[in-house]
Amino acid sequence: MYNQTVMTKFLNPRNAGTLRGANATGKAGNSSCGDVIKLYLLVDEEGIIDEAKFKAFGCPATIACSDIACDLVAGLQVDEALNVSSKEIFDELGGLDDNRVYCSVLAEDAIKLAVEDYYKKKAKENK
Ligand code: FES
């Protein structure tokens, strides 16, 4: 059902946990299955994502997608993170069953919400 890459990421997610000092968070949920991903970003003064971590409640694919999403956004400029798509997450994992494709969409949503949160906080700071 799950390929080896998904299982490895699920069993040993390197980016699981909270992130001390995180200055942006994005929480995405799927009301039909109940899966939830909370993504934490630590963005430096130049707008580069120094680190990303996640907490997730869900199936192995959701955990694996969250972990890959953190790998993909780390080192990017915040706005570049918006280019990380569910397709890229799906491809990095070597594919997912049809009924698990939504897990990669959930991870993309969490990234977008975290970036949005970053810009909201930045706008408040500049007021
Ligand atoms: Fe629902 Fe993964 S099974 S998002």
mmCIF file of C-alpha atoms and ligand atoms in Angstrom:
data_model
loop_
_atom_site.group_PDB
_atom_site.id
_atom_site.type_symbol
_atom_site.label_atom_id
_atom_site.label_comp_id
_atom_site.label_asym_id
_atom_site.label_seq_id
_atom_site.Cartn_x
_atom_site.Cartn_y
_atom_site.Cartn_z
ATOM 1 C CA MET A 1 0.000 0.000 0.000
ATOM 2 C CA TYR A 2 2.783 2.475 0.874
ATOM 3 C CA ASN A 3 6.117 2.500 -0.938
ATOM 4 C CA GLN A 4 9.457 2.289 0.875
ATOM 5 C CA THR A 5 10.078 6.061 0.832
ATOM 6 C CA VAL A 6 6.723 6.768 2.450
ATOM 7 C CA MET A 7 7.305 4.078 5.083
ATOM 8 C CA THR A 8 10.791 5.387 5.878
ATOM 9 C CA LYS A 9 9.506 8.930 6.293
ATOM 10 C CA PHE A 10 6.547 7.729 8.345
ATOM 11 C CA LEU A 11 8.621 5.591 10.696
ATOM 12 C CA ASN A 12 11.468 8.069 11.070
ATOM 13 C CA PRO A 13 10.275 11.603 10.333
ATOM 14 C CA ARG A 14 13.336 13.819 10.834
ATOM 15 C CA ASN A 15 11.295 16.998 11.070
ATOM 16 C CA ALA A 16 8.654 15.928 13.578
ATOM 17 C CA GLY A 17 8.173 18.101 16.633
ATOM 18 C CA THR A 18 7.696 21.694 17.592
ATOM 19 C CA LEU A 19 10.169 24.378 16.649
ATOM 20 C CA ARG A 20 11.459 26.687 19.348
ATOM 21 C CA GLY A 21 11.406 30.281 18.160
ATOM 22 C CA ALA A 22 9.159 29.551 15.192
ATOM 23 C CA ASN A 23 7.827 32.793 13.757
ATOM 24 C CA ALA A 24 5.167 31.319 11.489
ATOM 25 C CA THR A 25 2.738 28.439 11.737
ATOM 26 C CA GLY A 26 0.206 26.928 9.389
ATOM 27 C CA LYS A 27 -2.469 24.477 10.401
ATOM 28 C CA ALA A 28 -4.368 22.579 7.735
ATOM 29 C CA GLY A 29 -7.040 19.970 8.265
ATOM 30 C CA ASN A 30 -9.159 17.620 6.244
ATOM 31 C CA SER A 31 -12.627 17.479 7.726
ATOM 32 C CA SER A 32 -13.573 14.265 5.938
ATOM 33 C CA CYS A 33 -10.767 12.077 7.319
ATOM 34 C CA GLY A 34 -9.779 14.159 10.341
ATOM 35 C CA ASP A 35 -6.094 14.482 9.428
ATOM 36 C CA VAL A 36 -4.380 17.642 10.643
ATOM 37 C CA ILE A 37 -0.929 19.068 9.899
ATOM 38 C CA LYS A 38 0.617 21.922 11.840
ATOM 39 C CA LEU A 39 3.730 23.336 10.221
ATOM 40 C CA TYR A 40 6.241 25.536 12.059
ATOM 41 C CA LEU A 41 8.700 27.805 10.259
ATOM 42 C CA LEU A 42 11.722 29.628 11.563
ATOM 43 C CA VAL A 43 12.363 32.466 9.140
ATOM 44 C CA ASP A 44 15.500 34.571 9.474
ATOM 45 C CA GLU A 45 15.947 38.330 9.008
ATOM 46 C CA GLU A 46 16.570 37.906 5.272
ATOM 47 C CA GLY A 47 13.327 36.020 4.830
ATOM 48 C CA ILE A 48 14.971 32.621 4.442
ATOM 49 C CA ILE A 49 13.369 29.616 6.063
ATOM 50 C CA ASP A 50 16.110 28.364 8.365
ATOM 51 C CA GLU A 51 14.161 25.411 9.666
ATOM 52 C CA ALA A 52 10.761 23.757 9.393
ATOM 53 C CA LYS A 53 9.111 21.250 11.687
ATOM 54 C CA PHE A 54 5.684 19.709 11.908
ATOM 55 C CA LYS A 55 3.190 17.998 14.122
ATOM 56 C CA ALA A 56 0.575 15.867 12.462
ATOM 57 C CA PHE A 57 -2.344 13.707 13.309
ATOM 58 C CA GLY A 58 -3.116 11.319 10.529
ATOM 59 C CA CYS A 59 -2.244 8.420 8.327
ATOM 60 C CA PRO A 60 1.310 7.381 7.337
ATOM 61 C CA ALA A 61 1.026 9.338 4.074
ATOM 62 C CA THR A 62 0.129 12.525 5.934
ATOM 63 C CA ILE A 63 3.137 12.111 8.236
ATOM 64 C CA ALA A 64 5.429 11.406 5.268
ATOM 65 C CA CYS A 65 4.071 14.361 3.259
ATOM 66 C CA SER A 66 4.570 16.666 6.251
ATOM 67 C CA ASP A 67 8.152 15.519 6.676
ATOM 68 C CA ILE A 68 8.975 15.996 2.991
ATOM 69 C CA ALA A 69 7.269 19.395 2.997
ATOM 70 C CA CYS A 70 9.656 20.516 5.756
ATOM 71 C CA ASP A 71 12.662 19.281 3.759
ATOM 72 C CA LEU A 72 11.444 21.075 0.645
ATOM 73 C CA VAL A 73 10.847 24.480 2.229
ATOM 74 C CA ALA A 74 13.979 24.602 4.391
ATOM 75 C CA GLY A 75 16.526 26.967 2.844
ATOM 76 C CA LEU A 76 14.006 28.729 0.587
ATOM 77 C CA GLN A 77 12.942 32.347 0.665
ATOM 78 C CA VAL A 78 9.493 32.490 2.273
ATOM 79 C CA ASP A 79 7.762 33.457 -0.964
ATOM 80 C CA GLU A 80 9.545 30.640 -2.829
ATOM 81 C CA ALA A 81 7.932 28.172 -0.430
ATOM 82 C CA LEU A 82 4.630 28.985 -2.126
ATOM 83 C CA ASN A 83 5.968 27.188 -5.200
ATOM 84 C CA VAL A 84 6.246 23.896 -3.332
ATOM 85 C CA SER A 85 3.268 22.018 -4.694
ATOM 86 C CA SER A 86 1.405 18.887 -3.705
ATOM 87 C CA LYS A 87 2.704 17.401 -6.968
ATOM 88 C CA GLU A 88 6.292 18.009 -5.906
ATOM 89 C CA ILE A 89 5.594 16.448 -2.509
ATOM 90 C CA PHE A 90 3.883 13.506 -4.224
ATOM 91 C CA ASP A 91 6.831 13.050 -6.604
ATOM 92 C CA GLU A 92 9.445 13.300 -3.841
ATOM 93 C CA LEU A 93 7.694 10.450 -2.091
ATOM 94 C CA GLY A 94 7.730 8.345 -5.235
ATOM 95 C CA GLY A 95 3.950 8.521 -5.482
ATOM 96 C CA LEU A 96 0.949 7.763 -3.308
ATOM 97 C CA ASP A 97 -2.151 5.656 -3.778
ATOM 98 C CA ASP A 98 -5.056 7.538 -5.330
ATOM 99 C CA ASN A 99 -6.909 7.698 -2.038
ATOM 100 C CA ARG A 100 -3.856 9.273 -0.360
ATOM 101 C CA VAL A 101 -3.144 12.014 -2.880
ATOM 102 C CA TYR A 102 -5.082 14.418 -0.688
ATOM 103 C CA CYS A 103 -2.411 14.030 2.019
ATOM 104 C CA SER A 104 0.042 15.850 -0.237
ATOM 105 C CA VAL A 105 -2.542 18.587 -0.833
ATOM 106 C CA LEU A 106 -2.921 18.958 2.919
ATOM 107 C CA ALA A 107 0.845 19.458 3.252
ATOM 108 C CA GLU A 108 0.793 22.086 0.501
ATOM 109 C CA ASP A 109 -2.069 23.850 2.295
ATOM 110 C CA ALA A 110 -0.077 23.862 5.552
ATOM 111 C CA ILE A 111 2.875 25.499 3.764
ATOM 112 C CA LYS A 112 0.637 28.174 2.237
ATOM 113 C CA LEU A 113 -1.017 28.900 5.580
ATOM 114 C CA ALA A 114 2.365 29.162 7.329
ATOM 115 C CA VAL A 115 3.625 31.609 4.698
ATOM 116 C CA GLU A 116 0.412 33.614 5.033
ATOM 117 C CA ASP A 117 0.883 33.659 8.802
ATOM 118 C CA TYR A 118 4.463 34.899 8.342
ATOM 119 C CA TYR A 119 3.357 37.817 6.176
ATOM 120 C CA LYS A 120 0.468 38.684 8.519
ATOM 121 C CA LYS A 121 2.848 38.865 11.462
ATOM 122 C CA LYS A 122 5.354 40.855 9.434
ATOM 123 C CA ALA A 123 2.653 43.351 8.446
ATOM 124 C CA LYS A 124 1.651 43.768 12.102
ATOM 125 C CA GLU A 125 5.266 44.399 13.092
ATOM 126 C CA ASN A 126 5.575 47.111 10.466
ATOM 127 C CA LYS A 127 2.487 48.991 11.652
HETATM 128 FE FE1 FES B 1 -6.816 12.266 4.947
HETATM 129 FE FE2 FES B 1 -4.283 11.758 4.589
HETATM 130 S S1 FES B 1 -5.890 10.324 4.804
HETATM 131 S S2 FES B 1 -5.276 13.679 4.480
#
